[in-house]
Amino acid sequence: MKIKAQKGKIDFASIEKKWQKEWEKKKIFEVKENPKKKKFYCLEMFPYPSAYGLHMGHALNYTIGDIYSRFKRMNGFNVLYPMGYDAFGLPAENAAIKAGEHPKKYTNNSINNFILQQKSLGLSYDWSRMIKTCEPEYYKWNQYFFLKFMEKGLVYRKKSAVNWCPKCQTVLANEQVHGGKCWRHEDTNVEIKQLEQWFIRTTAYSDELLEMVKGLKWPERIKIMQENWIGKSFGTEIDFTINGKKWPIFTTRPDTIYGVTFMVISAQHPKLFEIVTKEQKKEVENFLKKLRSVSEKELEELDKQGVFTGSYAINPLTNEKVPVWAGNFVVADYGSGMVMAVPTHDQRDFEFAKKYNIPLKVVIQPKDEKKKLSEEKMNEAFTDEGILVNSEQFNGMNSEKAREEITKYLEEKKLGRKTVNYKFRDWLISRQRYWGTPIPIIYCDKCGIVPVPEKDLPVMLPEKVEFGKGNPLATNKDFVNTTCPKCKGKARRETDTMDTFFDSSWYFLRYCDPKNNKEPFDKSKVKYWMPVDQYIGGAEHACMHLIYARFFTKALRDLNLITKGFDEPFIKLFNQGMLHGSDGNKMSKSLGNVVNPIEMINRFSADSLRLCLMSLASPDKDSIWNETALESLYKLILKINNFFKNAKIGNSSKRFESKINKAIKQVTEDIKNFRYNLAIIKLREIFDSMEREKEISKNDLESFLKLLHPFCPHITEELWHNLGNKSFISLESWPKADESKIDEKFEEIEKSLDKTVEDIFNVINIVKQKTGKEPNKVYLYVLPNEVESFDAGELSRKISKELKVFAVNDKNKYDPENKSSKAKPGKPGIFVE
Ligand SMILES: [Zn+2]
Ligand SMILES: [Zn+2]
C-alpha cells in the first residue's frame, strides 16, 4: 500500500492549528484522579505574565516539560501537567502606572496573549486547571493560610529594621537584597528603615529544611545553596553586661573570649539608642546619616567604619570593661545584632581596631613556636586555631578543647550556653504596594490587632484606587475604614499586601483541585497527585521560591491540611540551561539579539522550533541560538513528511528491524534522562536508514512516529492519521524494544561501510592529484562472504558515483591493476578510473 502523495508545499500552520483544536475539543490532556493508574505530576515554574509575551527562554522551558509529559503519558502514566500565572506583583503595577492602565486589565491582557502563544507551541497542558493568582478565588486562600499560620504562631508582627528600595517604594525580603542592591534595581542601594511589619516564622523549620534537602533529587549546587542559605553554625552564647542589662552574644570562637577588646553593635539595631550615651548621641546620629547617603564606592569603605556609643560591656570571664562601638558590618538580626570583637584573631576586627587605636591582646599562639605572635608586630589577625595564652585556667589548651571547656565553665556559672545559630531569617511578607493579596488584619483602638474572621474572606482588593501617591490602599478610604469584627466599633484595615512569593508557595497544590471554593484543595486529591514528580525551572529560584514552597508544605502538613508523611513538594528538580543570542550574549533588547519564538513558529512551524531548541545543547546546558539549525530541522520535517507520503508499506528488512529496535531502546533512555539532544541525533540516524529501505512495516513506521512525537507533536499526529489510524498518537503507548531483533552485526556492517566510503574518497583524491582528472567509476573487491554486506546501490548513493562490487574470486571481474589482491576482511580493495 502506498500513501497517497499530495502535491505542493506542506501547510504547517494549518496542520498545527488543526491538531491543537482537536486536542482541545476532545479534552485529551484533561486528567482526573484514578487510583488504578500510576500518577505523574510534571510541572514547570509558572510564569509571570508580562505584556512582552512569551520569550525564547519560556519556549525552551515549556518544551522540556512538554516532551517529558508526553513521554510519560505514552508510557501509561496518569499525567498531571498544568499551567497557571503568577499574576500579582510589582512589575504589573509599575507597567500599568506607566501605561495609564489598571494592573488588572494589563495582567489579564498579558495572560490571554500568553495562553495563545503557549497553545501555538503545542503544549499538552490540562487547561481546565489553569489558575491566576490575582483572582479572589485564589488569593482568598492566601489569606486563609495567613490566618491559619497566625493561629499556629507562625505569623507575627514586629518593628524591625527593614530593607527599603526607594525605587520600588516598598520593603524587600533579605532574599531580595543582593550585595546591598535591590534585586530589581541593580543600581539602587537598599536603605534601612524601622517599620512594623508582618513576618512568617520560616525559621521554625530551619532544621527540617536543612535536614531534608539532603534526600532530594535536585542539582547538587542548588542543594548546597539552600544549605548555605540556612547557614547553621554551632557556637556559644555569652552574656555580656551593658549598663546593668544582659546582652547574650553569639560566637563560634569562645576560645578567644579573653582577647575581646571591644564590642560592635549593628548600626541598624532597633535598640541601638538604648546604649548610646547623651554625650555620644549627636556623633552616632551623624554616622547613621552618613550611612544612609553613601554612594556605592563609599559603602565598601564604610564597612570598616564605626562610632563609639559611649557605653561599655563587661566581659563575664575577665570582668574587664570594653567599649561598645556601632558599626555597619554587623547584621542587625544575626545572633543578637552585636558581636564581641577580638582584633588579634579576626581580620575585620583587626582592621577596625587599627583604624580606631583600640588595643590588641593575643590569646592564641600558633603551634609553631617560630611563629610566635606579639601585639606590636602583628600586621594581620591570626585566625587559625592554636594554643591558648593569657586565658587564666585555660592556658595551654588547644582551641578545640578550650571551646568545650570555656563553654562548660560558662554554663556552670550561668554566664553562657552552647547554642546553634542560623543565617536563615524569618520571612518578611509586608509590601506597601497595591497589586497583591491584602493581609487579612483589622486594627481596632479597643481590641488591637484583630484577624479578619474566616467567613469574611476574601478581603477583596478594591479596583478603584489612585496610583502614584505611595501605597494606593492606604489612601483608599472605602478600603481602610471598616468595623471591628469583635466590638463592631470603627476600625482600620491593614493596607500592606503580601509578598508575591506567598502566592507561588502553594500553587502546585491548587492545581490538584483548582475550582474548589470550600477549601484551598481537597486533601485526598492532593494526596493522589502530590508530590510533584518532576519540577522544571531556572536555577535563579534556588533560595527564595524553593525554600518558601518547602516551608509551606511542612507548615500545611503540621496544620493537618495535607497528609502526614508528605514533607517535600518537589522530589526531582531540573534546571534548564540559558539560551543566549546568536552572538553568544544574553538575549537583550539593547543588543538586538532577541529572537521571538512566535515569529519563528510563523516562519518555520512549532515542531521545527521545538526540535531546534532541543538540539542546540543538552537541555541543562547553556546554548546559543542558531537559525540555520532551525532551518535545517524544518527541512528535515519536510523530508519526513514527504517520505511518509511515498513510503511503501510492507515488510521491514532484518537490518531495519535491528536498527529501529535499538533506536527505541536508546531514545527511551535518552528522554528519560533529559538527553533530548542525543535522542534527536538517534532519530535522525534512524530516518536516514529508513530512506534507504525499499519497504517498511506499518508497525515500524508507527514506532518511528511515536519516538518522534514528544518532539514534534503536530506533524506526527498528522502522519499517524494518514497511516489510517483513528486514535490520537498523543495517547498511544510508547513502543517497546524487541531485544531479540537487535543484531550488532548490522552495526558492524554500517561502520565498515562508512570506513569504506572514507577510503574511496582517499583513493579518488590520490588519483585526482596524479592525473588531474576526477575519476567517476569505482570498483570494489570484497571477500566472497561479504558480497551482501557491501550494498552497491547504497555506496554509490553515498559517494554520488557509479560503483560496482565484485567478489575477489569472481572470474569475470574487471580488475586492471589487480586490486582484488589487496582485499582484507571488512576492507575491500579499491580501483577507480
Ligand atoms: Zn527596587
Ligand atoms: Zn474592636
PDB file of C-alpha atoms in Angstrom, residues 529-790:
ATOM      1  CA  TRP A 529      -1.237  13.945  42.861  1.00  0.00           C
ATOM      2  CA  MET A 530       1.465  15.283  45.144  1.00  0.00           C
ATOM      3  CA  PRO A 531       4.387  15.462  45.378  1.00  0.00           C
ATOM      4  CA  VAL A 532       5.418  16.950  42.049  1.00  0.00           C
ATOM      5  CA  ASP A 533       7.453  14.181  40.405  1.00  0.00           C
ATOM      6  CA  GLN A 534       9.366  16.436  38.082  1.00  0.00           C
ATOM      7  CA  TYR A 535       9.784  20.167  38.624  1.00  0.00           C
ATOM      8  CA  ILE A 536      11.424  22.230  35.894  1.00  0.00           C
ATOM      9  CA  GLY A 537      12.688  25.769  36.202  1.00  0.00           C
ATOM     10  CA  GLY A 538      15.589  28.158  36.436  1.00  0.00           C
ATOM     11  CA  ALA A 539      18.410  27.992  38.969  1.00  0.00           C
ATOM     12  CA  GLU A 540      17.682  31.595  39.991  1.00  0.00           C
ATOM     13  CA  HIS A 541      14.949  30.252  42.256  1.00  0.00           C
ATOM     14  CA  ALA A 542      17.351  28.206  44.376  1.00  0.00           C
ATOM     15  CA  CYS A 543      16.719  30.188  47.511  1.00  0.00           C
ATOM     16  CA  MET A 544      13.510  32.138  47.627  1.00  0.00           C
ATOM     17  CA  HIS A 545      10.753  30.215  45.887  1.00  0.00           C
ATOM     18  CA  LEU A 546      12.143  26.767  46.577  1.00  0.00           C
ATOM     19  CA  ILE A 547      12.649  27.448  50.286  1.00  0.00           C
ATOM     20  CA  TYR A 548       9.262  29.106  50.774  1.00  0.00           C
ATOM     21  CA  ALA A 549       7.444  26.305  48.934  1.00  0.00           C
ATOM     22  CA  ARG A 550       9.207  23.726  51.090  1.00  0.00           C
ATOM     23  CA  PHE A 551       8.337  25.704  54.213  1.00  0.00           C
ATOM     24  CA  PHE A 552       4.658  25.908  53.175  1.00  0.00           C
ATOM     25  CA  THR A 553       4.445  22.176  52.609  1.00  0.00           C
ATOM     26  CA  LYS A 554       5.814  21.457  56.075  1.00  0.00           C
ATOM     27  CA  ALA A 555       3.620  24.058  57.771  1.00  0.00           C
ATOM     28  CA  LEU A 556       0.468  22.820  55.988  1.00  0.00           C
ATOM     29  CA  ARG A 557       1.351  19.271  56.959  1.00  0.00           C
ATOM     30  CA  ASP A 558       1.554  20.299  60.608  1.00  0.00           C
ATOM     31  CA  LEU A 559      -1.745  22.170  60.256  1.00  0.00           C
ATOM     32  CA  ASN A 560      -3.193  18.887  59.067  1.00  0.00           C
ATOM     33  CA  LEU A 561      -4.218  20.457  55.750  1.00  0.00           C
ATOM     34  CA  ILE A 562      -2.213  17.870  53.849  1.00  0.00           C
ATOM     35  CA  THR A 563      -1.424  14.279  54.739  1.00  0.00           C
ATOM     36  CA  LYS A 564       1.204  13.340  57.295  1.00  0.00           C
ATOM     37  CA  GLY A 565       4.284  11.969  55.650  1.00  0.00           C
ATOM     38  CA  PHE A 566       4.057  14.347  52.714  1.00  0.00           C
ATOM     39  CA  ASP A 567       7.029  16.533  53.604  1.00  0.00           C
ATOM     40  CA  GLU A 568       8.590  17.749  50.395  1.00  0.00           C
ATOM     41  CA  PRO A 569       6.778  19.281  47.405  1.00  0.00           C
ATOM     42  CA  PHE A 570       9.325  18.620  44.649  1.00  0.00           C
ATOM     43  CA  ILE A 571      11.064  15.270  44.503  1.00  0.00           C
ATOM     44  CA  LYS A 572      13.086  15.926  41.359  1.00  0.00           C
ATOM     45  CA  LEU A 573      14.215  19.270  40.087  1.00  0.00           C
ATOM     46  CA  PHE A 574      15.586  20.025  36.665  1.00  0.00           C
ATOM     47  CA  ASN A 575      17.331  23.327  35.925  1.00  0.00           C
ATOM     48  CA  GLN A 576      17.284  24.192  32.256  1.00  0.00           C
ATOM     49  CA  GLY A 577      20.258  25.967  30.713  1.00  0.00           C
ATOM     50  CA  MET A 578      20.193  29.519  29.419  1.00  0.00           C
ATOM     51  CA  LEU A 579      19.571  30.258  25.794  1.00  0.00           C
ATOM     52  CA  HIS A 580      21.845  33.015  24.519  1.00  0.00           C
ATOM     53  CA  GLY A 581      21.525  35.095  21.398  1.00  0.00           C
ATOM     54  CA  SER A 582      23.344  34.034  18.227  1.00  0.00           C
ATOM     55  CA  ASP A 583      26.201  36.389  19.198  1.00  0.00           C
ATOM     56  CA  GLY A 584      26.739  34.394  22.392  1.00  0.00           C
ATOM     57  CA  ASN A 585      25.431  37.186  24.624  1.00  0.00           C
ATOM     58  CA  LYS A 586      22.423  37.095  26.883  1.00  0.00           C
ATOM     59  CA  MET A 587      19.361  37.931  24.780  1.00  0.00           C
ATOM     60  CA  SER A 588      18.506  41.551  25.372  1.00  0.00           C
ATOM     61  CA  LYS A 589      16.667  44.303  23.574  1.00  0.00           C
ATOM     62  CA  SER A 590      19.639  46.656  23.763  1.00  0.00           C
ATOM     63  CA  LEU A 591      21.896  44.146  21.972  1.00  0.00           C
ATOM     64  CA  GLY A 592      19.252  43.496  19.344  1.00  0.00           C
ATOM     65  CA  ASN A 593      19.781  39.735  19.582  1.00  0.00           C
ATOM     66  CA  VAL A 594      16.337  38.791  20.854  1.00  0.00           C
ATOM     67  CA  VAL A 595      14.565  36.098  18.873  1.00  0.00           C
ATOM     68  CA  ASN A 596      10.808  35.935  19.173  1.00  0.00           C
ATOM     69  CA  PRO A 597       9.510  32.365  19.365  1.00  0.00           C
ATOM     70  CA  ILE A 598       6.178  33.275  17.781  1.00  0.00           C
ATOM     71  CA  GLU A 599       7.899  34.765  14.768  1.00  0.00           C
ATOM     72  CA  MET A 600       9.922  31.551  14.410  1.00  0.00           C
ATOM     73  CA  ILE A 601       6.766  29.443  14.680  1.00  0.00           C
ATOM     74  CA  ASN A 602       5.128  31.528  11.968  1.00  0.00           C
ATOM     75  CA  ARG A 603       8.103  31.165   9.686  1.00  0.00           C
ATOM     76  CA  PHE A 604       9.094  27.568  10.350  1.00  0.00           C
ATOM     77  CA  SER A 605       6.375  25.800  12.407  1.00  0.00           C
ATOM     78  CA  ALA A 606       6.212  24.952  16.089  1.00  0.00           C
ATOM     79  CA  ASP A 607       7.509  21.433  15.531  1.00  0.00           C
ATOM     80  CA  SER A 608      10.696  22.747  13.915  1.00  0.00           C
ATOM     81  CA  LEU A 609      11.224  25.250  16.728  1.00  0.00           C
ATOM     82  CA  ARG A 610      10.738  22.588  19.397  1.00  0.00           C
ATOM     83  CA  LEU A 611      13.120  20.243  17.646  1.00  0.00           C
ATOM     84  CA  CYS A 612      15.631  23.044  17.220  1.00  0.00           C
ATOM     85  CA  LEU A 613      15.523  24.220  20.848  1.00  0.00           C
ATOM     86  CA  MET A 614      16.166  20.674  21.977  1.00  0.00           C
ATOM     87  CA  SER A 615      19.050  20.042  19.556  1.00  0.00           C
ATOM     88  CA  LEU A 616      21.127  23.127  20.337  1.00  0.00           C
ATOM     89  CA  ALA A 617      22.557  21.601  23.511  1.00  0.00           C
ATOM     90  CA  SER A 618      21.737  19.254  26.325  1.00  0.00           C
ATOM     91  CA  PRO A 619      18.702  20.901  27.992  1.00  0.00           C
ATOM     92  CA  ASP A 620      20.564  21.517  31.255  1.00  0.00           C
ATOM     93  CA  LYS A 621      23.423  23.323  29.493  1.00  0.00           C
ATOM     94  CA  ASP A 622      23.548  26.843  28.140  1.00  0.00           C
ATOM     95  CA  SER A 623      23.001  27.088  24.415  1.00  0.00           C
ATOM     96  CA  ILE A 624      23.363  29.597  21.619  1.00  0.00           C
ATOM     97  CA  TRP A 625      20.557  30.425  19.244  1.00  0.00           C
ATOM     98  CA  ASN A 626      21.126  29.219  15.702  1.00  0.00           C
ATOM     99  CA  GLU A 627      18.628  29.985  12.970  1.00  0.00           C
ATOM    100  CA  THR A 628      20.464  27.844  10.430  1.00  0.00           C
ATOM    101  CA  ALA A 629      19.875  24.862  12.669  1.00  0.00           C
ATOM    102  CA  LEU A 630      16.198  25.756  12.789  1.00  0.00           C
ATOM    103  CA  GLU A 631      16.039  25.912   9.017  1.00  0.00           C
ATOM    104  CA  SER A 632      17.716  22.547   8.582  1.00  0.00           C
ATOM    105  CA  LEU A 633      15.365  20.940  11.104  1.00  0.00           C
ATOM    106  CA  TYR A 634      12.454  22.476   9.238  1.00  0.00           C
ATOM    107  CA  LYS A 635      13.777  20.786   6.084  1.00  0.00           C
ATOM    108  CA  LEU A 636      14.130  17.537   7.967  1.00  0.00           C
ATOM    109  CA  ILE A 637      10.456  17.645   8.925  1.00  0.00           C
ATOM    110  CA  LEU A 638       9.552  18.379   5.314  1.00  0.00           C
ATOM    111  CA  LYS A 639      11.594  15.358   4.270  1.00  0.00           C
ATOM    112  CA  ILE A 640       9.942  13.171   6.885  1.00  0.00           C
ATOM    113  CA  ASN A 641       6.553  14.341   5.688  1.00  0.00           C
ATOM    114  CA  ASN A 642       7.395  13.555   2.047  1.00  0.00           C
ATOM    115  CA  PHE A 643       8.873  10.228   2.971  1.00  0.00           C
ATOM    116  CA  PHE A 644       5.681   9.163   4.723  1.00  0.00           C
ATOM    117  CA  LYS A 645       3.594  10.259   1.766  1.00  0.00           C
ATOM    118  CA  ASN A 646       5.563   7.989  -0.512  1.00  0.00           C
ATOM    119  CA  ALA A 647       6.619   5.228   1.844  1.00  0.00           C
ATOM    120  CA  LYS A 648       5.946   1.713   0.684  1.00  0.00           C
ATOM    121  CA  ILE A 649       4.396  -0.317   3.468  1.00  0.00           C
ATOM    122  CA  GLY A 650       5.432  -3.952   3.512  1.00  0.00           C
ATOM    123  CA  ASN A 651       7.974  -5.953   5.474  1.00  0.00           C
ATOM    124  CA  SER A 652      10.920  -4.386   7.165  1.00  0.00           C
ATOM    125  CA  SER A 653      14.326  -5.796   6.410  1.00  0.00           C
ATOM    126  CA  LYS A 654      16.209  -7.552   9.206  1.00  0.00           C
ATOM    127  CA  ARG A 655      18.635  -4.686   9.129  1.00  0.00           C
ATOM    128  CA  PHE A 656      15.950  -2.068   9.697  1.00  0.00           C
ATOM    129  CA  GLU A 657      14.244  -4.112  12.394  1.00  0.00           C
ATOM    130  CA  SER A 658      17.527  -4.252  14.239  1.00  0.00           C
ATOM    131  CA  LYS A 659      18.031  -0.562  13.769  1.00  0.00           C
ATOM    132  CA  ILE A 660      14.591   0.598  14.896  1.00  0.00           C
ATOM    133  CA  ASN A 661      14.551  -1.635  17.966  1.00  0.00           C
ATOM    134  CA  LYS A 662      17.919  -0.364  19.003  1.00  0.00           C
ATOM    135  CA  ALA A 663      16.688   3.207  18.476  1.00  0.00           C
ATOM    136  CA  ILE A 664      13.621   2.541  20.626  1.00  0.00           C
ATOM    137  CA  LYS A 665      15.875   1.367  23.421  1.00  0.00           C
ATOM    138  CA  GLN A 666      18.233   4.314  23.170  1.00  0.00           C
ATOM    139  CA  VAL A 667      15.714   7.086  22.623  1.00  0.00           C
ATOM    140  CA  THR A 668      13.694   5.840  25.591  1.00  0.00           C
ATOM    141  CA  GLU A 669      16.749   6.055  27.844  1.00  0.00           C
ATOM    142  CA  ASP A 670      17.734   9.438  26.439  1.00  0.00           C
ATOM    143  CA  ILE A 671      14.353  11.035  27.044  1.00  0.00           C
ATOM    144  CA  LYS A 672      14.120   9.511  30.495  1.00  0.00           C
ATOM    145  CA  ASN A 673      17.421  11.199  31.361  1.00  0.00           C
ATOM    146  CA  PHE A 674      16.732  14.544  29.656  1.00  0.00           C
ATOM    147  CA  ARG A 675      19.338  13.856  26.950  1.00  0.00           C
ATOM    148  CA  TYR A 676      16.952  15.188  24.364  1.00  0.00           C
ATOM    149  CA  ASN A 677      19.710  16.345  22.041  1.00  0.00           C
ATOM    150  CA  LEU A 678      21.113  12.818  21.852  1.00  0.00           C
ATOM    151  CA  ALA A 679      17.656  11.375  21.237  1.00  0.00           C
ATOM    152  CA  ILE A 680      17.266  13.708  18.262  1.00  0.00           C
ATOM    153  CA  ILE A 681      20.587  12.568  16.800  1.00  0.00           C
ATOM    154  CA  LYS A 682      19.359   8.979  17.005  1.00  0.00           C
ATOM    155  CA  LEU A 683      16.051   9.905  15.404  1.00  0.00           C
ATOM    156  CA  ARG A 684      17.910  11.496  12.501  1.00  0.00           C
ATOM    157  CA  GLU A 685      20.021   8.398  12.063  1.00  0.00           C
ATOM    158  CA  ILE A 686      17.023   6.123  12.038  1.00  0.00           C
ATOM    159  CA  PHE A 687      15.319   8.362   9.496  1.00  0.00           C
ATOM    160  CA  ASP A 688      18.422   8.251   7.271  1.00  0.00           C
ATOM    161  CA  SER A 689      18.305   4.494   7.226  1.00  0.00           C
ATOM    162  CA  MET A 690      14.534   4.462   6.672  1.00  0.00           C
ATOM    163  CA  GLU A 691      15.106   6.389   3.472  1.00  0.00           C
ATOM    164  CA  ARG A 692      17.340   3.604   2.210  1.00  0.00           C
ATOM    165  CA  GLU A 693      14.764   0.861   2.719  1.00  0.00           C
ATOM    166  CA  LYS A 694      12.636  -0.420  -0.131  1.00  0.00           C
ATOM    167  CA  GLU A 695       9.702  -1.065   2.175  1.00  0.00           C
ATOM    168  CA  ILE A 696       8.944  -0.808   5.875  1.00  0.00           C
ATOM    169  CA  SER A 697       6.306  -2.439   8.041  1.00  0.00           C
ATOM    170  CA  LYS A 698       3.451  -0.290   9.241  1.00  0.00           C
ATOM    171  CA  ASN A 699       4.390  -1.136  12.808  1.00  0.00           C
ATOM    172  CA  ASP A 700       7.939   0.164  12.352  1.00  0.00           C
ATOM    173  CA  LEU A 701       6.720   3.323  10.649  1.00  0.00           C
ATOM    174  CA  GLU A 702       4.421   3.878  13.593  1.00  0.00           C
ATOM    175  CA  SER A 703       7.206   3.234  16.080  1.00  0.00           C
ATOM    176  CA  PHE A 704       9.263   5.926  14.418  1.00  0.00           C
ATOM    177  CA  LEU A 705       6.384   8.398  14.626  1.00  0.00           C
ATOM    178  CA  LYS A 706       5.885   7.603  18.294  1.00  0.00           C
ATOM    179  CA  LEU A 707       9.573   8.194  19.059  1.00  0.00           C
ATOM    180  CA  LEU A 708       9.420  11.500  17.248  1.00  0.00           C
ATOM    181  CA  HIS A 709       6.081  12.505  18.734  1.00  0.00           C
ATOM    182  CA  PRO A 710       7.198  14.171  22.015  1.00  0.00           C
ATOM    183  CA  PHE A 711       9.457  16.483  19.994  1.00  0.00           C
ATOM    184  CA  CYS A 712       7.132  17.130  17.037  1.00  0.00           C
ATOM    185  CA  PRO A 713       3.613  16.509  18.287  1.00  0.00           C
ATOM    186  CA  HIS A 714       1.741  18.067  15.343  1.00  0.00           C
ATOM    187  CA  ILE A 715       3.301  16.505  12.295  1.00  0.00           C
ATOM    188  CA  THR A 716       3.404  13.093  13.969  1.00  0.00           C
ATOM    189  CA  GLU A 717      -0.292  13.367  14.803  1.00  0.00           C
ATOM    190  CA  GLU A 718      -0.964  14.208  11.143  1.00  0.00           C
ATOM    191  CA  LEU A 719       1.154  11.373   9.738  1.00  0.00           C
ATOM    192  CA  TRP A 720      -0.305   8.955  12.261  1.00  0.00           C
ATOM    193  CA  HIS A 721      -3.752   9.708  10.920  1.00  0.00           C
ATOM    194  CA  ASN A 722      -2.521   9.492   7.342  1.00  0.00           C
ATOM    195  CA  LEU A 723      -1.430   5.940   8.103  1.00  0.00           C
ATOM    196  CA  GLY A 724      -5.112   5.223   8.661  1.00  0.00           C
ATOM    197  CA  ASN A 725      -5.264   5.471  12.445  1.00  0.00           C
ATOM    198  CA  LYS A 726      -8.315   6.962  14.093  1.00  0.00           C
ATOM    199  CA  SER A 727      -6.796   7.392  17.582  1.00  0.00           C
ATOM    200  CA  PHE A 728      -4.548  10.209  18.767  1.00  0.00           C
ATOM    201  CA  ILE A 729      -0.859   9.383  18.717  1.00  0.00           C
ATOM    202  CA  SER A 730      -0.659  11.647  21.789  1.00  0.00           C
ATOM    203  CA  LEU A 731      -2.496   8.950  23.725  1.00  0.00           C
ATOM    204  CA  GLU A 732      -0.847   5.932  22.094  1.00  0.00           C
ATOM    205  CA  SER A 733       1.504   3.721  24.045  1.00  0.00           C
ATOM    206  CA  TRP A 734       5.224   4.121  23.774  1.00  0.00           C
ATOM    207  CA  PRO A 735       6.944   1.468  21.617  1.00  0.00           C
ATOM    208  CA  LYS A 736       8.785  -1.339  23.372  1.00  0.00           C
ATOM    209  CA  ALA A 737      12.110  -2.516  22.025  1.00  0.00           C
ATOM    210  CA  ASP A 738      12.197  -6.160  20.890  1.00  0.00           C
ATOM    211  CA  GLU A 739      15.706  -7.056  22.006  1.00  0.00           C
ATOM    212  CA  SER A 740      15.681 -10.294  20.001  1.00  0.00           C
ATOM    213  CA  LYS A 741      15.640  -8.237  16.808  1.00  0.00           C
ATOM    214  CA  ILE A 742      18.688  -6.176  17.655  1.00  0.00           C
ATOM    215  CA  ASP A 743      21.683  -7.619  15.830  1.00  0.00           C
ATOM    216  CA  GLU A 744      25.035  -5.925  16.360  1.00  0.00           C
ATOM    217  CA  LYS A 745      26.248  -7.441  13.067  1.00  0.00           C
ATOM    218  CA  PHE A 746      24.317  -4.725  11.222  1.00  0.00           C
ATOM    219  CA  GLU A 747      26.054  -2.072  13.270  1.00  0.00           C
ATOM    220  CA  GLU A 748      29.383  -3.566  12.274  1.00  0.00           C
ATOM    221  CA  ILE A 749      28.453  -3.557   8.617  1.00  0.00           C
ATOM    222  CA  GLU A 750      27.355   0.022   8.801  1.00  0.00           C
ATOM    223  CA  LYS A 751      30.610   1.015  10.407  1.00  0.00           C
ATOM    224  CA  SER A 752      32.672  -0.741   7.771  1.00  0.00           C
ATOM    225  CA  LEU A 753      30.561   0.901   5.043  1.00  0.00           C
ATOM    226  CA  ASP A 754      31.340   4.297   6.498  1.00  0.00           C
ATOM    227  CA  LYS A 755      35.011   3.386   6.636  1.00  0.00           C
ATOM    228  CA  THR A 756      34.897   2.197   3.024  1.00  0.00           C
ATOM    229  CA  VAL A 757      33.349   5.476   1.886  1.00  0.00           C
ATOM    230  CA  GLU A 758      36.195   7.286   3.577  1.00  0.00           C
ATOM    231  CA  ASP A 759      38.750   5.009   1.874  1.00  0.00           C
ATOM    232  CA  ILE A 760      37.127   5.530  -1.536  1.00  0.00           C
ATOM    233  CA  PHE A 761      37.377   9.297  -1.166  1.00  0.00           C
ATOM    234  CA  ASN A 762      41.043   8.966  -0.223  1.00  0.00           C
ATOM    235  CA  VAL A 763      41.786   6.902  -3.322  1.00  0.00           C
ATOM    236  CA  ILE A 764      39.835   9.326  -5.521  1.00  0.00           C
ATOM    237  CA  ASN A 765      41.868  12.237  -4.148  1.00  0.00           C
ATOM    238  CA  ILE A 766      45.170  10.483  -4.798  1.00  0.00           C
ATOM    239  CA  VAL A 767      44.198   9.661  -8.383  1.00  0.00           C
ATOM    240  CA  LYS A 768      42.897  13.183  -8.895  1.00  0.00           C
ATOM    241  CA  GLN A 769      46.226  14.633  -7.811  1.00  0.00           C
ATOM    242  CA  LYS A 770      48.170  12.246 -10.047  1.00  0.00           C
ATOM    243  CA  THR A 771      46.116  12.577 -13.214  1.00  0.00           C
ATOM    244  CA  GLY A 772      44.400  15.916 -12.714  1.00  0.00           C
ATOM    245  CA  LYS A 773      41.111  14.256 -13.601  1.00  0.00           C
ATOM    246  CA  GLU A 774      38.158  13.406 -11.369  1.00  0.00           C
ATOM    247  CA  PRO A 775      37.507   9.639 -11.538  1.00  0.00           C
ATOM    248  CA  ASN A 776      33.822   8.745 -11.833  1.00  0.00           C
ATOM    249  CA  LYS A 777      33.850   4.951 -11.719  1.00  0.00           C
ATOM    250  CA  VAL A 778      34.581   2.949  -8.583  1.00  0.00           C
ATOM    251  CA  TYR A 779      35.203  -0.813  -8.321  1.00  0.00           C
ATOM    252  CA  LEU A 780      35.302  -2.662  -5.021  1.00  0.00           C
ATOM    253  CA  TYR A 781      36.772  -6.125  -4.476  1.00  0.00           C
ATOM    254  CA  VAL A 782      35.450  -7.841  -1.375  1.00  0.00           C
ATOM    255  CA  LEU A 783      35.870 -11.246   0.227  1.00  0.00           C
ATOM    256  CA  PRO A 784      33.261 -13.700  -1.136  1.00  0.00           C
ATOM    257  CA  ASN A 785      31.306 -13.948   2.148  1.00  0.00           C
ATOM    258  CA  GLU A 786      30.991 -10.131   2.350  1.00  0.00           C
ATOM    259  CA  VAL A 787      29.372  -9.504  -1.017  1.00  0.00           C
ATOM    260  CA  GLU A 788      25.944  -9.000   0.543  1.00  0.00           C
ATOM    261  CA  SER A 789      27.219  -6.596   3.174  1.00  0.00           C
ATOM    262  CA  PHE A 790      28.554  -4.098   0.623  1.00  0.00           C
TER     263      PHE A 790
END
